[in-house]
Short mmCIF file of N, CA, C and O in Angstrom, two decimals:
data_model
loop_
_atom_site.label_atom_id
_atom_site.label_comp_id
_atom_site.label_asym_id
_atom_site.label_seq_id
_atom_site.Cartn_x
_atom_site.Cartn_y
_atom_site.Cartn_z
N UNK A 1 -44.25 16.40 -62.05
CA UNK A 1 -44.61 17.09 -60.87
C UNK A 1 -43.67 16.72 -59.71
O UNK A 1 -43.16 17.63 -59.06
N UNK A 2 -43.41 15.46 -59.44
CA UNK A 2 -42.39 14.73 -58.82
C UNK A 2 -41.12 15.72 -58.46
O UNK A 2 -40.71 16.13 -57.37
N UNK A 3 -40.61 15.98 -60.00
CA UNK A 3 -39.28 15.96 -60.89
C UNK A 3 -39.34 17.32 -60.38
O UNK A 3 -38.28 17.92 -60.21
N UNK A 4 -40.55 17.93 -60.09
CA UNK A 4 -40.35 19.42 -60.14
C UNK A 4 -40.20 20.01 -58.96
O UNK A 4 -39.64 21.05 -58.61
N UNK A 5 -41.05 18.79 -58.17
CA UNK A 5 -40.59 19.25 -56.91
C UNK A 5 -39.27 19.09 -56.34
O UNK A 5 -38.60 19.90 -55.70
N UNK A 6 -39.02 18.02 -56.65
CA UNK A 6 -37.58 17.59 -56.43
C UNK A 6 -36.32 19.00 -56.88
O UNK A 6 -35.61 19.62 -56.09
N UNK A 7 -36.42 19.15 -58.38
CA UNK A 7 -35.71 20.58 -58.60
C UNK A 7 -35.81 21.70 -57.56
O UNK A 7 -34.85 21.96 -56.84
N UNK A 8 -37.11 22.42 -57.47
CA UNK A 8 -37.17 23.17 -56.62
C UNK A 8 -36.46 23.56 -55.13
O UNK A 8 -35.89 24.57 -54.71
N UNK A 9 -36.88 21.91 -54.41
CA UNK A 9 -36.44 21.89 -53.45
C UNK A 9 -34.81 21.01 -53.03
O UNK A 9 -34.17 21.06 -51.98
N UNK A 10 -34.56 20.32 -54.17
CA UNK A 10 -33.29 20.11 -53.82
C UNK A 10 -32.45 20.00 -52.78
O UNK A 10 -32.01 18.99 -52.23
N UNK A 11 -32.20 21.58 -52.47
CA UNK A 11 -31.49 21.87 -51.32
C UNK A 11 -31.56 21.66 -49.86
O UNK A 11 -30.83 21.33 -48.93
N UNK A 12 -32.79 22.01 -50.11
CA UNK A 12 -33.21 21.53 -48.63
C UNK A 12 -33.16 19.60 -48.35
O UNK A 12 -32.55 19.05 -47.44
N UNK A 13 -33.86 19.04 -49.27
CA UNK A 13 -33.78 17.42 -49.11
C UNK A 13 -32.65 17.18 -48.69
O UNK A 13 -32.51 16.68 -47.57
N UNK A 14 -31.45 17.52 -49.57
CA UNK A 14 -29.79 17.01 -49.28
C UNK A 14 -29.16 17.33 -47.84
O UNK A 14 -28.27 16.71 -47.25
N UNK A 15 -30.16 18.94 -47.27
CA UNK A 15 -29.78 19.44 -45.76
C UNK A 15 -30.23 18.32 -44.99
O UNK A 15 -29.62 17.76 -44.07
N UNK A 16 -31.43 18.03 -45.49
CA UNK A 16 -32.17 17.28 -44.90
C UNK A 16 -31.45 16.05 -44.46
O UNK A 16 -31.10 15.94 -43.28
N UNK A 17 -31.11 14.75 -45.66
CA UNK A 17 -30.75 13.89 -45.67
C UNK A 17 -29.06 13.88 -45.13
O UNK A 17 -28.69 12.84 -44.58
N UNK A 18 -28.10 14.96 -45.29
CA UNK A 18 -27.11 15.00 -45.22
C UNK A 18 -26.91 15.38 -43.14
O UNK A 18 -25.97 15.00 -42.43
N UNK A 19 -28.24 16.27 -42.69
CA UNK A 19 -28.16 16.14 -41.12
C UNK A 19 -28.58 14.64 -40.61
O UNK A 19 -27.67 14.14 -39.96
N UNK A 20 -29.40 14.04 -40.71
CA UNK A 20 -29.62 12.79 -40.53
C UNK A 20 -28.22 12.05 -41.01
O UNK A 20 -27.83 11.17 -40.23
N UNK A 21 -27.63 12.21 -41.85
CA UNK A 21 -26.58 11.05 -41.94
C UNK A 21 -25.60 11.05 -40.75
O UNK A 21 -25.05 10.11 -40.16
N UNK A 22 -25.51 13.23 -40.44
CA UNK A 22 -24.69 13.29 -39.70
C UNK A 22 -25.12 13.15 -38.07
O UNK A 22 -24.40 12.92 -37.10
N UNK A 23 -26.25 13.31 -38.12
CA UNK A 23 -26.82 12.92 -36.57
C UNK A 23 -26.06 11.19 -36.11
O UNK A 23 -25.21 11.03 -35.23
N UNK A 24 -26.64 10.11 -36.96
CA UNK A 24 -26.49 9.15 -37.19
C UNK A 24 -24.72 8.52 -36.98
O UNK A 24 -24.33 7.55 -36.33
N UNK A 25 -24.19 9.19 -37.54
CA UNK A 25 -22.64 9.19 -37.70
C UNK A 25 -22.09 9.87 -36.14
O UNK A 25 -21.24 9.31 -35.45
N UNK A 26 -22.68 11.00 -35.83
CA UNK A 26 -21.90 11.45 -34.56
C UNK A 26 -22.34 10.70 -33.54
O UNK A 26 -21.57 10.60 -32.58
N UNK A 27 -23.36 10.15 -33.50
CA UNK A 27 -24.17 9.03 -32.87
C UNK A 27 -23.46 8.08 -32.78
O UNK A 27 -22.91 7.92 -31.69
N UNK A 28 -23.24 7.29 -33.64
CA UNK A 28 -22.48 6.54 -33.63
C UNK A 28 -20.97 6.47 -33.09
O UNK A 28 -20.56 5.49 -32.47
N UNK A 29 -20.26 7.50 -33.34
CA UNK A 29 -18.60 7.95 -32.62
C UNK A 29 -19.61 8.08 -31.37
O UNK A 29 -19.75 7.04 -30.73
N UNK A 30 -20.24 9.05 -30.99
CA UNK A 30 -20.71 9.11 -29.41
C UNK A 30 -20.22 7.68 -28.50
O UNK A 30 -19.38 7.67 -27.60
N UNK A 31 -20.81 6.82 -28.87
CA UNK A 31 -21.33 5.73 -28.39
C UNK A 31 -19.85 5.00 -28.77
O UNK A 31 -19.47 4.39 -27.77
N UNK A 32 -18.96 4.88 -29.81
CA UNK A 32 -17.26 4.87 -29.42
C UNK A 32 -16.95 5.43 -28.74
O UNK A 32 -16.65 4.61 -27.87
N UNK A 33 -16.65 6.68 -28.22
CA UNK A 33 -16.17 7.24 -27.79
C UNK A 33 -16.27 7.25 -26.02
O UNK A 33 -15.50 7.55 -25.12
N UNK A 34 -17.51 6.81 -26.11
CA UNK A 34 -17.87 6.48 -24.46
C UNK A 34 -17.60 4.96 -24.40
O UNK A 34 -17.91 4.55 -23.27
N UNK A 35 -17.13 3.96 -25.21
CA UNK A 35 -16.57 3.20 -25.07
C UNK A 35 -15.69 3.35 -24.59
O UNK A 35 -15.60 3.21 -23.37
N UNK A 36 -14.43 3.78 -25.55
CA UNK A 36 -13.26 3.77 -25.38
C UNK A 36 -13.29 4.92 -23.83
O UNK A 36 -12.38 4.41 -23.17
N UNK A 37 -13.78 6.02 -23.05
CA UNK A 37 -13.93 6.28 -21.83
C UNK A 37 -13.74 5.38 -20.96
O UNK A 37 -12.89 5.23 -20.08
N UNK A 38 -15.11 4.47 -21.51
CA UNK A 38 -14.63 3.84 -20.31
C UNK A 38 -13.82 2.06 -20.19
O UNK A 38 -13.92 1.00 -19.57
N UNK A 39 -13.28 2.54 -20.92
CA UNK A 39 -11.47 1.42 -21.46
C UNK A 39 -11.20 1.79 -21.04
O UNK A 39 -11.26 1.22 -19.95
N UNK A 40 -10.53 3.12 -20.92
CA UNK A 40 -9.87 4.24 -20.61
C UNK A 40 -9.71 4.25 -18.62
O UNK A 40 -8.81 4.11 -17.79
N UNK A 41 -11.04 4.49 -18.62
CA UNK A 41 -11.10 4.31 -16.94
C UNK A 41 -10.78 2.94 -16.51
O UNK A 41 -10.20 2.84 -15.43
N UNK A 42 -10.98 2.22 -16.95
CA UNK A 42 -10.69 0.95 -16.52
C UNK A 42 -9.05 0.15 -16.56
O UNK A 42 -8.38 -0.67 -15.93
N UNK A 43 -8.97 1.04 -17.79
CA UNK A 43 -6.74 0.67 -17.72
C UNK A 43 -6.84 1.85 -16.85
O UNK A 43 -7.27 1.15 -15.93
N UNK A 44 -6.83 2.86 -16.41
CA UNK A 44 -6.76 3.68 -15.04
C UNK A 44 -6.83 2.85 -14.01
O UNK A 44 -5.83 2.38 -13.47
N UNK A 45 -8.25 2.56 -13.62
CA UNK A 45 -8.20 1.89 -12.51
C UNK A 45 -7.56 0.51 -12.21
O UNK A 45 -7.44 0.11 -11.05
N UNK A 46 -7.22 -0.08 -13.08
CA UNK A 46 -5.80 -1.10 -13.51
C UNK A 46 -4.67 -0.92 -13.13
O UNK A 46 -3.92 -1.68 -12.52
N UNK A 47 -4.52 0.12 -13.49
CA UNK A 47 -2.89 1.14 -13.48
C UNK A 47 -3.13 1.50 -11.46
O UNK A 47 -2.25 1.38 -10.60
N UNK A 48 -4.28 1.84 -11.29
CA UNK A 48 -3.60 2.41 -10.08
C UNK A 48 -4.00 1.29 -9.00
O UNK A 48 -3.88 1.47 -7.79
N UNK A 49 -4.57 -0.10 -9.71
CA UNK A 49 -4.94 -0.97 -8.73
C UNK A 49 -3.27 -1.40 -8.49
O UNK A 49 -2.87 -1.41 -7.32
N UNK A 50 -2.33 -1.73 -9.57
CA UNK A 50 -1.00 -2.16 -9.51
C UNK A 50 -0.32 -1.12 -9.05
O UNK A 50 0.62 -1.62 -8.44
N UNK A 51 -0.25 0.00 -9.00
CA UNK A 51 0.48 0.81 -8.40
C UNK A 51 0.60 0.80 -6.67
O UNK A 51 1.52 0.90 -5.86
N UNK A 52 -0.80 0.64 -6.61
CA UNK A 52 -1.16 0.30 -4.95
C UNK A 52 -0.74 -1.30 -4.04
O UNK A 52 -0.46 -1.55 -2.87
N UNK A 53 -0.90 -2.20 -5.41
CA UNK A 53 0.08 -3.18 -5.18
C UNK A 53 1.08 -3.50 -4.69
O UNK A 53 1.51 -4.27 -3.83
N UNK A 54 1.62 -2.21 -5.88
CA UNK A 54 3.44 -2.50 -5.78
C UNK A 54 3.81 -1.75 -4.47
O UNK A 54 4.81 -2.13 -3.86
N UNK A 55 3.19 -0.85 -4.05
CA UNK A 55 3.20 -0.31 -3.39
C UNK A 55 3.09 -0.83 -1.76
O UNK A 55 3.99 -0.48 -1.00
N UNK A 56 2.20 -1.50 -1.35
CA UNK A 56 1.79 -2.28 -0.70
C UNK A 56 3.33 -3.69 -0.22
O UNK A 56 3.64 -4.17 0.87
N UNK A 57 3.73 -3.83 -1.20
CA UNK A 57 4.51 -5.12 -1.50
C UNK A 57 5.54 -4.42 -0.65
O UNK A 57 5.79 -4.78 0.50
N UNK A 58 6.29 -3.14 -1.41
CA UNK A 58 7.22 -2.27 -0.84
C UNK A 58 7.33 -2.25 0.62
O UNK A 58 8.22 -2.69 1.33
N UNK A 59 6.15 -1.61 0.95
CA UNK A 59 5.76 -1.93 2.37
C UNK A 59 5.81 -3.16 3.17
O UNK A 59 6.07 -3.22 4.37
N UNK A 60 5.65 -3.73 2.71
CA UNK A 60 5.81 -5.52 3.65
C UNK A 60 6.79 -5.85 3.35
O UNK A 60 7.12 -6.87 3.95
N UNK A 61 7.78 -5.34 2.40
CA UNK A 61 9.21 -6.13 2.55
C UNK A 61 9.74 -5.15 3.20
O UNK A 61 10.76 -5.54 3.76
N UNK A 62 9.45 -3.66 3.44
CA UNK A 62 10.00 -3.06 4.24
C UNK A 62 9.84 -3.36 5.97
O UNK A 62 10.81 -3.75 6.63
N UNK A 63 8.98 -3.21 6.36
CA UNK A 63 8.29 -4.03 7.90
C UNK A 63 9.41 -5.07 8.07
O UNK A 63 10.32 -5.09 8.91
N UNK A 64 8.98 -6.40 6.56
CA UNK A 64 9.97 -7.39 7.16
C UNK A 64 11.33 -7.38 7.77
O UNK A 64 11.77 -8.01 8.73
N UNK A 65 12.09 -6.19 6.67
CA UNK A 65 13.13 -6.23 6.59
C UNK A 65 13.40 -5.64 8.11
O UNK A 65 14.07 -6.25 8.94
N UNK A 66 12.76 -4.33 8.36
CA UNK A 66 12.66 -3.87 9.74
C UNK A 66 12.46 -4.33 10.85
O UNK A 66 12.86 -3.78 11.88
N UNK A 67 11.45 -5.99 10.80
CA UNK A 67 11.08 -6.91 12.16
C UNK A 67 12.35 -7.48 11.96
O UNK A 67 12.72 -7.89 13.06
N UNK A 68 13.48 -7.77 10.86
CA UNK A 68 14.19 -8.85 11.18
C UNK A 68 15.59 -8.18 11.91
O UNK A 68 16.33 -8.65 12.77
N UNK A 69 15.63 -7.07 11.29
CA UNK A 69 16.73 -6.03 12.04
C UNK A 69 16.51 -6.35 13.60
O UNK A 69 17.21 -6.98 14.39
N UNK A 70 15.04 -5.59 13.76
CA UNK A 70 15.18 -5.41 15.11
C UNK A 70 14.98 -6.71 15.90
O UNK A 70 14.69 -6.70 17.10
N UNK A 71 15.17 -7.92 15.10
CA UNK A 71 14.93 -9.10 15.95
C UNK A 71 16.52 -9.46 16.06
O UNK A 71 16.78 -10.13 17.06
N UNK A 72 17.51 -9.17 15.28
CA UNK A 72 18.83 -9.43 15.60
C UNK A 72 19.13 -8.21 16.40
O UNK A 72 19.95 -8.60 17.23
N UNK A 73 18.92 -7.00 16.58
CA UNK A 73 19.29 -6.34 17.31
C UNK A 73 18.79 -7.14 19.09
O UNK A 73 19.58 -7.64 19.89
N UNK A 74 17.35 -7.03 19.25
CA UNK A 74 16.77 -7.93 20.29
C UNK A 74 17.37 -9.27 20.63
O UNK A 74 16.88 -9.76 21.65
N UNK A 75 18.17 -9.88 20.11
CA UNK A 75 19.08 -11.20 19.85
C UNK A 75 19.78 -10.62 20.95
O UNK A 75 19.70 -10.90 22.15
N UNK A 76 20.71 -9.49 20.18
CA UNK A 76 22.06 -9.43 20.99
C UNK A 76 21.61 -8.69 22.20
O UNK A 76 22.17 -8.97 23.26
N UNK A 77 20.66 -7.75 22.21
CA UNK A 77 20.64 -7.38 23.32
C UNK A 77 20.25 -8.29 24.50
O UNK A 77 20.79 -8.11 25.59
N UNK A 78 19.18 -9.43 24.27
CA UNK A 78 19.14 -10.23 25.25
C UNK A 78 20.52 -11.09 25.51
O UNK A 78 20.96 -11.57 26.56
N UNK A 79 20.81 -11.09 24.73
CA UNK A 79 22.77 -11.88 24.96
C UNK A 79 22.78 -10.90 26.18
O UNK A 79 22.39 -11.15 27.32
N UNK A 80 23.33 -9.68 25.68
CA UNK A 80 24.16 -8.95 26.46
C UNK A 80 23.53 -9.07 27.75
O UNK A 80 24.30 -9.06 28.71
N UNK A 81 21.80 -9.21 28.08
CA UNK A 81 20.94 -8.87 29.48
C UNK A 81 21.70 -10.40 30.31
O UNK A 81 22.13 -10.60 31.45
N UNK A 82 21.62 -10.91 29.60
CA UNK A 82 21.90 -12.78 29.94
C UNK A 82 23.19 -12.62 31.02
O UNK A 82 23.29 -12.82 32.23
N UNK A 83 24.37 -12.02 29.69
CA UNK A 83 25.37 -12.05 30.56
C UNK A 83 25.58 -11.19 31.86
O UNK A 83 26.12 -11.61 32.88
N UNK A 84 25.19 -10.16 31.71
CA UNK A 84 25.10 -8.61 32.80
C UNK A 84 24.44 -9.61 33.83
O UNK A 84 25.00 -9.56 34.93
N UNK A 85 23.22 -10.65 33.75
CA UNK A 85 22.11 -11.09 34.78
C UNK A 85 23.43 -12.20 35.50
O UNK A 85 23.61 -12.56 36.67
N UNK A 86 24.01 -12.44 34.53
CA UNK A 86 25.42 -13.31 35.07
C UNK A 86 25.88 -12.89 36.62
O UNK A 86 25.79 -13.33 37.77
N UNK A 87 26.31 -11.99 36.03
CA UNK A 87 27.78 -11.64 36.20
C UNK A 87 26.94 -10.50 37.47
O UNK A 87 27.68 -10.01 38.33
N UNK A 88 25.85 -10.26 37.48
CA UNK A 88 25.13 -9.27 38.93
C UNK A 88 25.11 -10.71 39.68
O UNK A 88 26.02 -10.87 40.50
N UNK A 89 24.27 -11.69 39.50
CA UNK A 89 24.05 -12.80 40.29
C UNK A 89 25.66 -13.27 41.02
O UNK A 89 25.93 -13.59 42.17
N UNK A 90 26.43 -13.15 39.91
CA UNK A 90 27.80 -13.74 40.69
C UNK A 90 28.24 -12.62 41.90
O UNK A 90 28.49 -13.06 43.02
N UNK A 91 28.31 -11.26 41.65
CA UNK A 91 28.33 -10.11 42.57
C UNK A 91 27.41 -10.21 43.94
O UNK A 91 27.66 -9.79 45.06
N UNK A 92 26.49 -10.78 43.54
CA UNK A 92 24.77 -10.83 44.94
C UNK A 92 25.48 -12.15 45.85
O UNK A 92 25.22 -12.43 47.02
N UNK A 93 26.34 -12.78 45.01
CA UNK A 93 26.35 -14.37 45.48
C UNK A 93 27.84 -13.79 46.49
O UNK A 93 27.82 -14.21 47.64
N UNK A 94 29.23 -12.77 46.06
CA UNK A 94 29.67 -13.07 46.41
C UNK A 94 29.55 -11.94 47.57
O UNK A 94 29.98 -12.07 48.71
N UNK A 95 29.08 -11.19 47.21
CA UNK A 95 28.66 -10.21 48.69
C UNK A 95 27.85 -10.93 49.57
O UNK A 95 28.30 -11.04 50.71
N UNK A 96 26.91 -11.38 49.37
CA UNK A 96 26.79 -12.01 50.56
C UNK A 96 26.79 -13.45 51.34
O UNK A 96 25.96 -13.84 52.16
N UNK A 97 28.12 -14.25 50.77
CA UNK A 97 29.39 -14.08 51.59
C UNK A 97 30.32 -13.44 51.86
O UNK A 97 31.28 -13.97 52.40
N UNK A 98 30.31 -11.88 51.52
CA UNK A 98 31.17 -11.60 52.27
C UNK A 98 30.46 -10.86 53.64
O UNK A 98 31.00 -10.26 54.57
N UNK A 99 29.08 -11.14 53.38
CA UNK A 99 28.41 -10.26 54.57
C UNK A 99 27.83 -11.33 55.51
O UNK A 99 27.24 -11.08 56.56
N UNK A 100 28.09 -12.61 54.97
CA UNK A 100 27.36 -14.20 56.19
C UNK A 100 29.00 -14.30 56.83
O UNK A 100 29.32 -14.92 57.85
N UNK A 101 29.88 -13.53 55.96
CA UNK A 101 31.63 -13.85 57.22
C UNK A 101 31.67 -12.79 58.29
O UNK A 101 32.07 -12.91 59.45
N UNK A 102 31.11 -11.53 57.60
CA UNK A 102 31.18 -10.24 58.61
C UNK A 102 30.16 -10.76 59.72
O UNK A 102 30.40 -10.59 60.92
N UNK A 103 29.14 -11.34 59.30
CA UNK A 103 28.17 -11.57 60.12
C UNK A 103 28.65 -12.72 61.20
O UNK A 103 28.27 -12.63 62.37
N UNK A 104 29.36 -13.61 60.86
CA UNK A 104 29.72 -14.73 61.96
C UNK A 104 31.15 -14.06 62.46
O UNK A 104 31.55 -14.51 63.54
N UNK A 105 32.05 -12.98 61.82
CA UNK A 105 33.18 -12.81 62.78
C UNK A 105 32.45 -11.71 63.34
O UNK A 105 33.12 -11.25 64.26
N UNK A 106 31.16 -10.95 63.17
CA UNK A 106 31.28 -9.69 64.29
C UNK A 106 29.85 -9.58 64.30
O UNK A 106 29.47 -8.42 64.48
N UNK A 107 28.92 -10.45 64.18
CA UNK A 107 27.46 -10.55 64.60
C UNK A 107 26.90 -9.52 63.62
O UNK A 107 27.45 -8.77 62.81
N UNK A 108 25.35 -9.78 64.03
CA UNK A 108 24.56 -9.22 63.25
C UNK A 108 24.23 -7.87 63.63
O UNK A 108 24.52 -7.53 64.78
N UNK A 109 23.55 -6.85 62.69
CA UNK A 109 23.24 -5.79 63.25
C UNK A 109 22.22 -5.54 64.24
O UNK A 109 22.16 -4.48 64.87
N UNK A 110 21.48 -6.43 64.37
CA UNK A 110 20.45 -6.22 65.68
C UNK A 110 20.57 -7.08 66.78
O UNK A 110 19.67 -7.31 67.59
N UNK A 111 21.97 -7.68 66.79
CA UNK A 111 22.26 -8.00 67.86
C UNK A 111 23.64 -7.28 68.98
O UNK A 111 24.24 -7.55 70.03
N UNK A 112 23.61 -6.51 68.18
CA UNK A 112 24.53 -5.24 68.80
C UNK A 112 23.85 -4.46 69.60
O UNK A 112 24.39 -3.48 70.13
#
């Protein structure tokens, strides 16, 4: 009776047993597969944590390189203010003596 049912229905049991194997089996890759996702996202977000890095790095040696420029440029230009502050002071100094001589050979202006 077993035997007979078994004949009969056959086909269906094996549908039977053969969807369950495959439920089971895609189930299983599922649950790889959203593994490896999220590997996946994670060497991503890896990848673009170092990208932003390198990136970053680029940037601060660029700045540097740019503060140090403009700190030798700022070098010379205060040179150059130094000497100009010279060389006006020597001009202020010698005009006026030449305006304390005008002033003692021909007086001052408000005493005219």
């Amino acid at each position: 009776m077993f035997i007979d049912f078994l004949l009969k229905h056959w086909e269906t049991i094996v549908q039977m047993v053969g969807a369950a194997f495959l439920f089971l089996l895609g189930r299983k890759s599922r649950k790889v597969t959203d593994k490896e996702a999220e590997f996946l996202a994670y060497m991503k977000k890896l990848e673009t944590y170092e990208l932003e890095f390198s990136l970053k790095t680029e940037m601060l040696e660029s700045l540097k390189k740019d503060y140090e420029s403009r700190y030798v440029m700022m070098e010379k230009n205060l040179a150059k203010a130094v000497t100009q502050n010279h060389k006006l002071e020597s001009i202020i100094k010698s005009l006026e003596n030449t305006i304390s001589q005008y002033e003692q050979k021909f007086g001052t202006l408000e005493s005219t």
